[in-house]
Amino acid sequence: MSSESFNWHDFLERWQEEWVPRADEEDDGGQNVVPLGRPGADEAAIAAAEERLGRRLPPSYREFLAVSDGWHVDQTAGVYQLGGAADIDWFRDPFDMTALYEQNLGDNPREEDVLLAGMWQRALRLETDSDMSYALLDPGDSDQDGEWALYVYKGWSGEFPDRFSSFRAYMEAMYRRFHADRVERCDFVNATTRLQDTHVEEARLLALRGRYEEALPLLEEALSFGRPRSAVLLNQLRHLLAPRGSLDYGHLVADQRYLPEILPVEAMSPASGEWRLGGDDHWLGMMAARGAARETAEAVLKTMRDGTYRYAPAGPWGRAVAEARELAYWGATDAAWRVLRDALPQWEAPGPSLIAPIGLLADPVLGLLVTPERGREILATPRAGETGAAPEPVSDLDPPGLAWLTEPSANWRPLDGYRCVWAEGANPTRLPALIGEEGAELSAPTDPRKASWRAPKPHEREGVELWEDRAVAAVGRTAQGWAFAFDGHSHSHLSKLFLSPAPAASLSGRAVVVWREPRRTSPGDHPTAFHLSVAERGEELYAFTVRGTEIERSGAIPETLDPARLFRPEDSEMNSELRVLEALHTELGLSLPRFALTQGKLPTFTTRSWTRAPRAGEGFAYAYFVRHRP
């Protein structure tokens, strides 16, 4: 860091002119002006200190001493006074911190950890008054400009020291903290506060015009000065850049203009079970402390927890949200996002403290659609009546067809196997009646994986035979108009007792069933199996089952779906699977929405058994495993 363009005299004079006590300090009407600095040390005094220490001081600290021979830093808790040239001396590690830090280095320590461990013996101590805190300049941690890193260690905190890249960086940070500590004083108004407040408003308008990257540094700087509104505006940008996080929106939860957008977002963590600080009562108490009515907070938390919350803004944006939710509800997440994208310019801010539709994140269906890339797209879209260049649209997330079923991803492992029923032209709400167990109904949108894991097993259900294989299936609609019921997490076995649900699903048109079971080596040896059956108007048209090299077939199978052509002995299992999935997409127009099934939420229901009752002379085995924590 070069200090050539930095004017210490102007900087320290401005700090002195702006000085007032904190709001929690006694004030005699502004007459108790504290002299923060002292006259500068001359070159002879600085050189004498360097001779005594045996080292030339770093540039920014040397230049500071020439303007002010010490400074009243006045941290809220920590260092109060920095000494002058005659006061500073080597720290010499009086508390043996070196040994403590060295013993935690490990076999392959980071460079910064090694520097910190050695700092205590090398450091130059600057403070002369503090609360068990130390300001330490480390000559062993220097940059290309000869600046030494400055560490502030609060001995009472038990925390690692705070590191600043230089003495100048430390002083600039303390100046910003001086401002932040006084922001509650209504009379603390000066050129710096006015400039930062102007930056906040400028950043707000830039953000609404889609120029969020220009707004970010303005808000970050204003926040370091503690300026009002800077935190809530900045947190909205940060939240959409990292949508799965949790951020604090302060007293906006008490303002009726913002409550519908903000309070549900604040409730996301406790509703998901991630809240660990005293449970619901603590969270409700925090909301009450910020001015939100407890009854309102409790009601919002309940709807968030049971999945019934709906983000429902007013106006054209609200109508687009409702349309998008209907699409995403059945798995058409890319189409839903396109609806939201087109309507974003029509979003209206309910007040000057909201710059983005942050409430979208809390919606149990639509919130999951907001990936970091889409969050950036929201922020880059001009909205709330402001104008600007529209961003390049983010690419769709769902690939066409079924080939993605062979590809591993963060939330999908193809080795788990899968099974699916498609019903052409059917309304997805009809599937429980067509292939569901007695009394089956669609659930609220939920994580299909969790729904399958939490479902009771046959031995846990009264009236269910052990041979039954009832799947918990996620329901949706493909882009081609097929209703589907997909199970990708049950680990069931494609047995000889398999009973295809295709005829039952085909009462109003064609239905297709696909089941892919991975190779299993224990118990016994079960080769990879793949089943396809197609039915229409209640009658099976054709079917085949491939187990290893064995093929069972029935009906008039189209040449494009002939298993002998698709499953080649010389080819790998994955290539064969990929070939048949591509043929199903080409021949029948089948597809599945990857995002909704692997990262989103869909309605689910429990199907009828995929296996029939054993006949005379047939047997079956049933086993379940319980994992106990040691």
XYZ file of C-alpha atoms in Angstrom:
630
model
C 0.000 0.000 0.000
C 1.444 3.314 -1.042
C 0.792 6.324 1.209
C 1.961 8.919 -1.336
C -1.593 10.127 -2.075
C -2.740 9.995 1.544
C -2.766 13.250 3.510
C -2.385 12.488 7.210
C -2.868 16.109 8.198
C -6.269 16.403 6.467
C -7.379 12.982 7.700
C -6.548 13.602 11.375
C -7.854 17.165 11.287
C -11.195 15.934 9.946
C -11.357 13.300 12.678
C -10.667 15.935 15.347
C -13.228 18.366 13.935
C -15.931 15.687 13.843
C -15.253 14.353 17.321
C -18.181 14.205 19.748
C -18.812 11.796 22.632
C -20.719 8.601 21.972
C -24.426 8.587 22.830
C -23.657 6.568 25.991
C -20.984 9.031 27.204
C -21.536 12.109 29.313
C -21.703 15.314 27.321
C -21.546 18.838 28.763
C -23.258 20.392 25.790
C -20.428 19.920 23.348
C -17.882 21.926 25.355
C -15.682 18.961 26.331
C -13.611 18.816 23.161
C -11.002 16.093 23.581
C -7.621 16.683 21.933
C -7.218 13.419 20.018
C -3.659 14.031 18.894
C -0.488 15.836 19.853
C 1.959 17.978 17.910
C 3.923 15.948 15.419
C 7.320 14.500 16.282
C 10.254 16.016 14.441
C 12.591 13.908 12.316
C 15.200 13.767 15.083
C 12.707 12.261 17.544
C 11.529 9.674 15.022
C 15.120 8.785 14.098
C 16.000 8.463 17.802
C 13.122 6.022 18.285
C 14.293 3.994 15.271
C 17.830 3.880 16.634
C 16.543 2.726 20.021
C 14.433 0.005 18.397
C 17.049 -0.995 15.845
C 14.537 -0.852 12.948
C 13.223 1.783 10.544
C 9.520 2.259 11.146
C 7.026 1.432 8.359
C 6.122 4.360 6.067
C 2.507 5.072 7.084
C 3.288 4.957 10.815
C 6.373 7.131 10.333
C 4.340 9.730 8.412
C 1.623 9.640 11.063
C 4.115 10.410 13.845
C 5.371 13.405 11.889
C 1.817 14.856 11.945
C 0.631 13.656 15.379
C 2.908 12.094 17.985
C 0.197 9.722 19.294
C -3.598 9.530 19.065
C -6.694 9.036 21.230
C -8.305 6.124 19.342
C -11.205 5.739 21.789
C -12.420 2.272 20.795
C -15.613 1.223 22.576
C -13.770 -1.752 24.065
C -10.095 -2.182 23.359
C -7.312 0.288 22.606
C -7.823 3.862 23.878
C -4.517 5.665 23.359
C -1.653 5.191 20.886
C 1.720 6.374 22.153
C 4.200 8.606 20.387
C 7.757 8.043 19.196
C 9.172 8.033 22.724
C 6.491 5.636 24.074
C 6.605 2.665 21.680
C 8.657 -0.439 22.417
C 8.917 -4.127 21.512
C 6.145 -6.326 22.910
C 8.464 -9.308 23.718
C 5.525 -11.682 24.329
C 5.137 -11.301 28.116
C 2.287 -13.841 28.197
C 4.063 -16.580 26.197
C 1.494 -16.463 23.389
C 4.074 -17.850 20.953
C 4.028 -21.285 22.548
C 0.222 -21.334 22.597
C -0.080 -20.493 18.908
C 2.799 -22.730 17.793
C 1.287 -25.816 19.395
C -1.794 -25.415 17.200
C 0.071 -25.097 13.901
C -0.171 -28.776 12.956
C 1.909 -30.586 10.329
C 0.930 -28.432 7.351
C 0.167 -24.923 8.644
C -0.971 -22.027 6.497
C 1.476 -19.168 5.934
C -0.779 -16.717 7.775
C -0.884 -19.020 10.822
C 2.906 -19.259 10.897
C 3.174 -15.456 10.698
C 0.699 -15.053 13.546
C 2.520 -17.544 15.768
C 5.794 -15.652 15.317
C 4.254 -12.202 15.626
C 4.241 -12.076 19.433
C 8.059 -12.138 19.729
C 8.653 -9.665 16.867
C 5.868 -7.128 17.356
C 6.166 -3.456 18.197
C 3.687 -2.349 20.858
C 1.948 0.971 20.156
C -0.809 1.455 22.754
C -0.283 3.205 26.095
C -3.848 2.948 27.425
C -6.236 0.068 26.793
C -8.655 -2.465 28.216
C -6.303 -5.480 28.269
C -5.848 -4.926 24.540
C -2.736 -4.471 22.433
C -1.960 -2.743 19.127
C 1.005 -4.637 17.645
C 2.942 -3.815 14.468
C 4.654 -6.917 13.036
C 7.846 -6.342 10.979
C 7.743 -10.010 9.950
C 4.415 -9.510 8.176
C 5.214 -6.820 5.621
C 4.281 -5.960 2.028
C 6.126 -4.660 -1.026
C 5.788 -1.063 0.194
C 7.487 -1.822 3.498
C 4.237 -1.593 5.471
C 3.908 -3.837 8.539
C 0.648 -5.559 9.386
C -1.012 -4.321 12.559
C -2.708 -6.789 14.927
C -5.179 -5.804 17.634
C -5.417 -8.433 20.353
C -8.190 -8.182 22.938
C -6.784 -10.196 25.816
C -10.155 -10.546 27.523
C -11.961 -11.947 24.477
C -10.184 -15.260 23.868
C -10.422 -14.522 20.122
C -7.737 -14.394 17.457
C -6.265 -10.926 16.881
C -7.795 -8.666 14.247
C -5.338 -8.079 11.396
C -4.978 -4.850 9.419
C -2.660 -4.660 6.420
C -0.892 -1.523 7.712
C -1.019 1.211 10.327
C -2.892 3.422 7.878
C -5.490 0.681 7.253
C -5.945 0.350 11.018
C -6.454 4.091 11.519
C -8.926 4.326 8.653
C -10.878 1.422 10.180
C -10.852 3.122 13.587
C -12.124 6.333 12.002
C -15.028 4.402 10.466
C -15.690 2.748 13.829
C -15.655 6.177 15.483
C -18.486 7.149 13.135
C -20.411 3.887 13.651
C -20.216 4.297 17.448
C -21.924 7.700 17.207
C -24.607 6.993 14.626
C -27.311 7.001 17.333
C -26.638 10.656 18.100
C -29.176 12.752 16.188
C -26.777 15.713 16.231
C -23.863 13.759 14.771
C -24.028 15.376 11.344
C -21.010 16.443 9.333
C -19.569 16.341 5.834
C -18.684 12.661 6.177
C -22.141 11.546 7.357
C -23.796 13.600 4.611
C -21.509 12.081 1.978
C -22.188 8.531 3.149
C -25.943 9.107 3.279
C -25.759 10.419 -0.283
C -23.936 7.217 -1.238
C -26.702 5.123 0.345
C -29.368 6.833 -1.724
C -27.202 6.628 -4.839
C -26.706 2.904 -4.229
C -30.454 2.395 -3.774
C -31.189 3.911 -7.176
C -28.329 2.028 -8.824
C -29.675 -1.239 -7.410
C -33.185 -0.555 -8.727
C -31.680 0.192 -12.145
C -30.019 -3.228 -12.191
C -26.521 -1.846 -11.507
C -26.093 -3.749 -8.258
C -22.355 -4.288 -8.755
C -21.871 -0.514 -8.550
C -24.180 -0.316 -5.541
C -22.351 -2.962 -3.510
C -19.118 -1.035 -2.702
C -21.075 2.129 -1.892
C -23.250 0.256 0.613
C -20.305 -1.673 2.063
C -18.451 1.577 2.753
C -21.578 3.245 4.180
C -22.139 0.231 6.429
C -18.583 0.521 7.786
C -19.574 4.046 8.884
C -22.778 2.654 10.440
C -25.065 4.715 8.224
C -28.833 4.086 8.491
C -30.421 1.846 5.812
C -27.026 0.692 4.546
C -27.294 -2.697 6.295
C -30.810 -3.585 5.148
C -30.105 -2.537 1.575
C -26.800 -4.381 1.476
C -28.327 -7.504 3.030
C -30.914 -7.690 0.262
C -28.158 -7.728 -2.353
C -26.136 -10.281 -0.417
C -29.167 -12.493 0.185
C -30.016 -12.745 -3.502
C -26.368 -13.406 -4.367
C -26.397 -16.287 -1.845
C -30.105 -17.226 -1.625
C -29.750 -20.105 0.820
C -28.279 -17.891 3.524
C -29.928 -16.089 6.416
C -29.580 -12.346 7.021
C -30.870 -9.788 9.493
C -33.337 -7.145 8.284
C -33.591 -5.309 11.579
C -36.671 -3.229 12.287
C -38.197 -3.709 8.825
C -40.132 -6.622 10.351
C -42.211 -4.079 12.307
C -43.054 -1.849 9.355
C -46.362 -2.844 7.745
C -45.033 -1.781 4.344
C -42.238 -4.342 4.433
C -43.526 -7.028 6.803
C -45.090 -9.261 4.079
C -41.708 -9.461 2.304
C -39.365 -9.499 5.292
C -40.929 -11.430 8.186
C -41.314 -14.719 6.235
C -37.688 -14.460 5.137
C -36.608 -13.954 8.751
C -38.665 -17.056 9.677
C -36.922 -19.322 7.165
C -34.184 -20.488 9.561
C -36.364 -21.396 12.562
C -38.974 -22.960 10.269
C -36.388 -25.252 8.686
C -34.969 -26.365 12.025
C -31.668 -24.520 11.530
C -32.340 -22.156 14.446
C -30.337 -23.235 17.474
C -30.301 -20.149 19.709
C -32.988 -20.961 22.246
C -35.678 -22.260 19.891
C -38.877 -20.543 18.784
C -39.260 -18.461 21.945
C -35.882 -16.849 21.437
C -36.620 -16.083 17.783
C -40.070 -14.708 18.629
C -38.481 -12.584 21.341
C -35.992 -11.189 18.828
C -38.795 -10.289 16.435
C -40.734 -8.651 19.276
C -37.641 -6.659 20.270
C -37.554 -5.302 16.721
C -41.202 -4.261 16.967
C -43.045 -7.176 15.318
C -46.244 -8.323 17.051
C -45.710 -11.743 18.610
C -49.018 -13.072 17.264
C -48.071 -12.046 13.737
C -44.616 -13.609 14.015
C -46.090 -16.837 15.402
C -48.621 -17.048 12.561
C -45.956 -16.503 9.894
C -43.644 -19.064 11.492
C -46.471 -21.626 11.549
C -47.240 -21.216 7.846
C -43.554 -21.397 6.985
C -43.139 -24.570 9.031
C -46.189 -26.413 7.673
C -45.493 -25.377 4.073
C -48.673 -23.353 3.588
C -47.004 -19.942 3.293
C -47.535 -18.269 -0.074
C -45.677 -15.213 -1.282
C -48.573 -13.109 -2.592
C -47.630 -9.538 -3.535
C -50.171 -7.255 -5.201
C -50.424 -5.973 -8.758
C -48.986 -7.360 -12.000
C -45.989 -8.808 -10.182
C -48.310 -10.675 -7.835
C -50.272 -12.138 -10.754
C -47.032 -13.343 -12.324
C -45.995 -14.920 -9.015
C -49.275 -16.858 -8.869
C -48.865 -18.048 -12.458
C -45.260 -19.070 -11.848
C -46.195 -20.972 -8.692
C -48.757 -23.052 -10.590
C -46.103 -23.979 -13.150
C -43.423 -24.738 -10.559
C -45.927 -26.678 -8.432
C -45.967 -29.381 -11.123
C -42.235 -29.239 -11.876
C -42.074 -26.731 -14.750
C -39.463 -24.644 -12.973
C -37.814 -23.189 -16.081
C -41.177 -22.003 -17.435
C -41.985 -20.580 -14.004
C -38.725 -18.674 -13.938
C -39.384 -17.219 -17.391
C -42.725 -15.871 -16.129
C -41.013 -14.270 -13.134
C -38.188 -12.911 -15.276
C -40.615 -11.215 -17.668
C -42.568 -9.653 -14.799
C -39.608 -8.437 -12.710
C -39.640 -4.891 -14.161
C -43.221 -4.569 -12.833
C -42.192 -5.256 -9.232
C -42.905 -2.218 -7.075
C -41.021 -1.287 -3.913
C -43.416 -0.740 -0.983
C -41.004 1.822 0.462
C -37.463 3.191 0.146
C -35.896 0.435 2.250
C -36.774 -2.416 -0.136
C -34.886 -2.769 -3.410
C -35.741 -6.346 -4.466
C -38.569 -8.905 -4.138
C -36.816 -10.597 -1.244
C -40.033 -12.288 -0.059
C -39.797 -14.608 -3.059
C -37.088 -16.540 -1.203
C -39.524 -17.615 1.519
C -42.077 -19.188 -0.812
C -41.809 -22.991 -0.363
C -42.146 -23.632 -4.114
C -40.727 -20.529 -5.796
C -37.946 -19.798 -3.322
C -35.986 -22.867 -4.386
C -35.928 -21.601 -7.969
C -33.730 -18.655 -6.976
C -30.244 -20.023 -7.533
C -27.262 -17.656 -7.134
C -27.276 -17.150 -10.924
C -30.959 -16.275 -10.898
C -30.441 -14.076 -7.851
C -27.935 -12.081 -9.875
C -30.447 -11.922 -12.723
C -33.037 -10.416 -10.361
C -30.542 -7.825 -9.167
C -29.428 -7.005 -12.711
C -33.006 -6.375 -13.889
C -34.253 -2.752 -13.728
C -37.433 -2.624 -11.628
C -39.749 -0.432 -9.534
C -40.137 2.122 -12.332
C -36.399 2.565 -12.929
C -34.832 1.995 -16.353
C -31.650 0.376 -17.549
C -30.217 -2.382 -19.698
C -31.807 -5.811 -19.252
C -29.370 -8.613 -18.344
C -28.639 -11.658 -20.470
C -31.178 -14.344 -19.487
C -29.849 -17.149 -17.330
C -29.881 -20.512 -19.108
C -32.616 -23.034 -18.348
C -31.698 -25.632 -15.751
C -33.682 -28.629 -17.042
C -32.157 -30.552 -19.957
C -34.596 -32.116 -22.424
C -35.525 -35.769 -22.180
C -34.327 -38.364 -19.681
C -30.578 -38.681 -20.240
C -29.865 -36.680 -17.054
C -30.980 -39.734 -15.049
C -27.584 -41.279 -15.815
C -25.629 -38.233 -14.639
C -24.609 -37.767 -10.983
C -25.233 -34.370 -9.407
C -25.198 -32.810 -5.957
C -28.589 -34.288 -5.001
C -28.909 -37.222 -7.355
C -27.065 -40.546 -7.497
C -28.032 -42.676 -10.515
C -26.839 -45.833 -8.760
C -29.902 -45.540 -6.487
C -32.196 -46.565 -9.318
C -35.549 -45.049 -10.190
C -39.051 -45.871 -11.394
C -41.691 -43.717 -13.014
C -45.214 -43.768 -14.404
C -46.236 -41.368 -17.175
C -49.894 -40.834 -18.125
C -50.429 -39.000 -21.411
C -52.782 -36.025 -21.291
C -53.854 -36.728 -17.703
C -54.169 -34.120 -15.009
C -51.548 -34.863 -12.320
C -54.264 -34.589 -9.676
C -55.817 -37.754 -11.166
C -52.815 -39.976 -10.470
C -53.704 -40.856 -6.846
C -57.102 -42.117 -8.070
C -55.534 -44.061 -10.953
C -52.569 -45.739 -9.245
C -52.672 -44.620 -5.603
C -53.427 -46.733 -2.562
C -56.898 -46.468 -1.109
C -57.563 -42.947 0.129
C -54.340 -41.580 -1.367
C -54.147 -37.799 -1.694
C -51.508 -35.419 -2.924
C -49.376 -33.878 -0.200
C -48.207 -30.288 -0.091
C -45.022 -29.775 -2.143
C -42.189 -31.470 -0.317
C -38.677 -32.786 -0.861
C -39.294 -36.151 -2.630
C -36.225 -37.710 -1.052
C -37.274 -36.840 2.484
C -40.856 -37.955 1.826
C -39.597 -41.382 0.741
C -37.232 -41.781 3.683
C -39.897 -40.771 6.205
C -42.608 -43.052 4.803
C -43.459 -46.030 7.062
C -42.288 -49.451 5.890
C -44.739 -52.330 5.281
C -44.059 -53.883 8.691
C -44.909 -50.518 10.287
C -48.324 -50.190 8.621
C -51.454 -51.942 9.732
C -53.243 -53.756 6.901
C -50.236 -53.752 4.549
C -48.807 -57.122 3.555
C -45.051 -57.599 3.763
C -44.883 -58.506 0.071
C -46.362 -55.142 -0.934
C -44.142 -52.492 -2.499
C -45.921 -49.163 -2.199
C -43.870 -46.253 -3.521
C -43.897 -42.650 -2.335
C -43.906 -40.897 -5.689
C -43.362 -37.245 -6.604
C -45.994 -35.908 -8.987
C -45.752 -33.399 -11.788
C -46.351 -32.622 -15.446
C -43.823 -32.756 -18.280
C -43.432 -30.074 -20.929
C -45.092 -32.473 -23.387
C -48.230 -32.780 -21.247
C -47.630 -36.153 -19.578
C -48.497 -36.448 -15.897
C -45.783 -38.359 -14.027
C -45.247 -40.103 -10.705
C -41.555 -40.576 -9.977
C -39.796 -42.566 -7.251
C -36.035 -42.204 -7.126
C -35.273 -43.077 -3.509
C -37.022 -46.278 -2.427
C -34.274 -48.850 -3.228
C -36.978 -51.429 -4.017
C -36.226 -54.643 -5.900
C -37.648 -55.352 -9.371
C -38.847 -58.839 -8.447
C -40.563 -61.620 -10.384
C -43.769 -60.535 -8.632
C -43.641 -57.123 -10.352
C -47.041 -55.781 -11.414
C -46.854 -52.846 -13.800
C -49.138 -49.894 -12.960
C -49.239 -48.911 -16.648
C -52.696 -50.438 -17.406
C -54.285 -48.715 -14.394
C -52.692 -45.385 -15.370
C -53.866 -45.621 -18.987
C -57.637 -45.444 -18.588
C -57.806 -42.133 -20.468
C -54.891 -42.627 -22.875
C -51.406 -44.059 -23.101
C -49.315 -44.754 -20.029
C -45.656 -45.716 -19.740
C -43.777 -47.341 -16.869
C -39.977 -47.407 -16.585
C -38.044 -49.068 -13.767
C -34.295 -49.126 -13.563
C -32.753 -51.187 -10.756
C -28.987 -50.995 -10.231
C -26.762 -54.019 -9.784
C -26.904 -55.382 -6.260
C -24.242 -57.655 -4.834
C -25.709 -58.300 -1.394
C -27.660 -60.321 -0.482
C -27.148 -62.552 -3.482
C -26.186 -61.255 -6.903
C -28.804 -59.215 -8.775
C -27.682 -57.828 -12.138
C -28.793 -54.455 -13.378
C -32.430 -54.615 -14.463
C -34.459 -52.347 -16.732
C -38.207 -52.580 -17.344
C -40.470 -50.807 -19.835
C -44.201 -51.303 -20.219
C -46.658 -49.321 -22.339
C -50.441 -49.520 -22.016
C -53.466 -47.797 -23.498
C -57.106 -47.726 -22.398
C -56.421 -50.205 -19.630
C -54.621 -52.768 -21.796
C -50.879 -53.423 -21.934
C -49.558 -52.939 -25.485
C -46.004 -54.158 -25.012
C -43.343 -54.602 -22.383
C -39.827 -55.869 -21.800
C -37.580 -56.532 -18.848
C -33.801 -56.818 -19.198
C -31.818 -58.466 -16.402
C -28.160 -58.665 -17.276
C -28.123 -60.548 -20.586
C -31.641 -62.006 -20.170
C -34.557 -60.338 -21.963
C -38.246 -60.961 -21.308
C -40.628 -59.394 -23.808
C -44.289 -59.268 -24.711
C -46.487 -57.503 -27.285
C -45.528 -55.717 -30.481
C -42.506 -53.662 -29.403
C -41.618 -50.877 -31.888
C -38.296 -51.367 -33.614
C -36.943 -48.142 -32.096
C -37.537 -49.598 -28.620
C -36.414 -53.165 -29.352
C -34.369 -54.194 -26.266
C -32.090 -56.381 -28.406
C -31.039 -53.245 -30.292
C -30.797 -50.996 -27.250
C -29.054 -53.376 -24.828
C -25.892 -54.710 -26.443
C -23.790 -57.317 -24.630
C -20.545 -55.660 -25.730
C -21.595 -52.238 -24.433
C -21.492 -50.830 -20.906
C -24.599 -50.763 -18.724
C -24.569 -46.966 -18.630
C -24.352 -46.641 -22.405
C -27.250 -49.070 -22.807
C -29.312 -47.162 -20.272
C -28.499 -43.870 -21.966
C -29.501 -45.330 -25.352
C -32.899 -46.523 -24.138
C -33.634 -43.241 -22.320
C -32.863 -41.275 -25.467
C -35.110 -43.635 -27.466
C -37.961 -43.128 -25.007
C -37.635 -39.380 -25.405
C -37.517 -39.584 -29.201
C -40.193 -42.251 -29.669
C -42.680 -41.341 -26.938
C -41.745 -37.763 -26.003
C -40.981 -38.662 -22.391
C -39.081 -36.286 -20.129
C -38.635 -35.455 -16.452
C -37.763 -32.130 -14.760
C -34.327 -32.554 -13.203
C -34.367 -29.438 -11.021
C -37.751 -30.136 -9.424
C -36.848 -33.768 -8.688
C -33.353 -33.175 -7.353
C -33.451 -29.711 -5.763
C -37.070 -28.611 -5.612
C -40.320 -29.684 -4.011
C -43.260 -31.550 -5.550
C -46.545 -33.032 -4.302
C -46.271 -36.699 -3.378
C -48.619 -39.626 -2.769
C -48.336 -43.322 -1.934
C -49.022 -45.682 -4.832
C -50.603 -49.112 -4.853
C -48.199 -52.015 -4.611
C -45.819 -52.509 -7.519
C -45.760 -56.231 -6.686
C -48.624 -58.713 -6.685
C -49.430 -61.306 -4.050
C -47.363 -64.515 -4.312
C -49.183 -67.391 -5.929
C -49.012 -70.992 -4.860
C -45.411 -72.180 -5.009
C -43.993 -68.648 -5.171
C -42.024 -67.112 -2.356
C -40.752 -63.732 -1.380
C -38.335 -62.282 1.147
C -38.645 -59.081 3.156
C -35.841 -57.492 5.129
C -35.236 -54.112 6.720
C -32.235 -52.637 8.453
C -32.056 -50.254 11.385
C -28.917 -48.193 11.834
C -28.046 -47.352 15.432
C -25.614 -44.621 16.370
C -22.641 -45.959 18.372
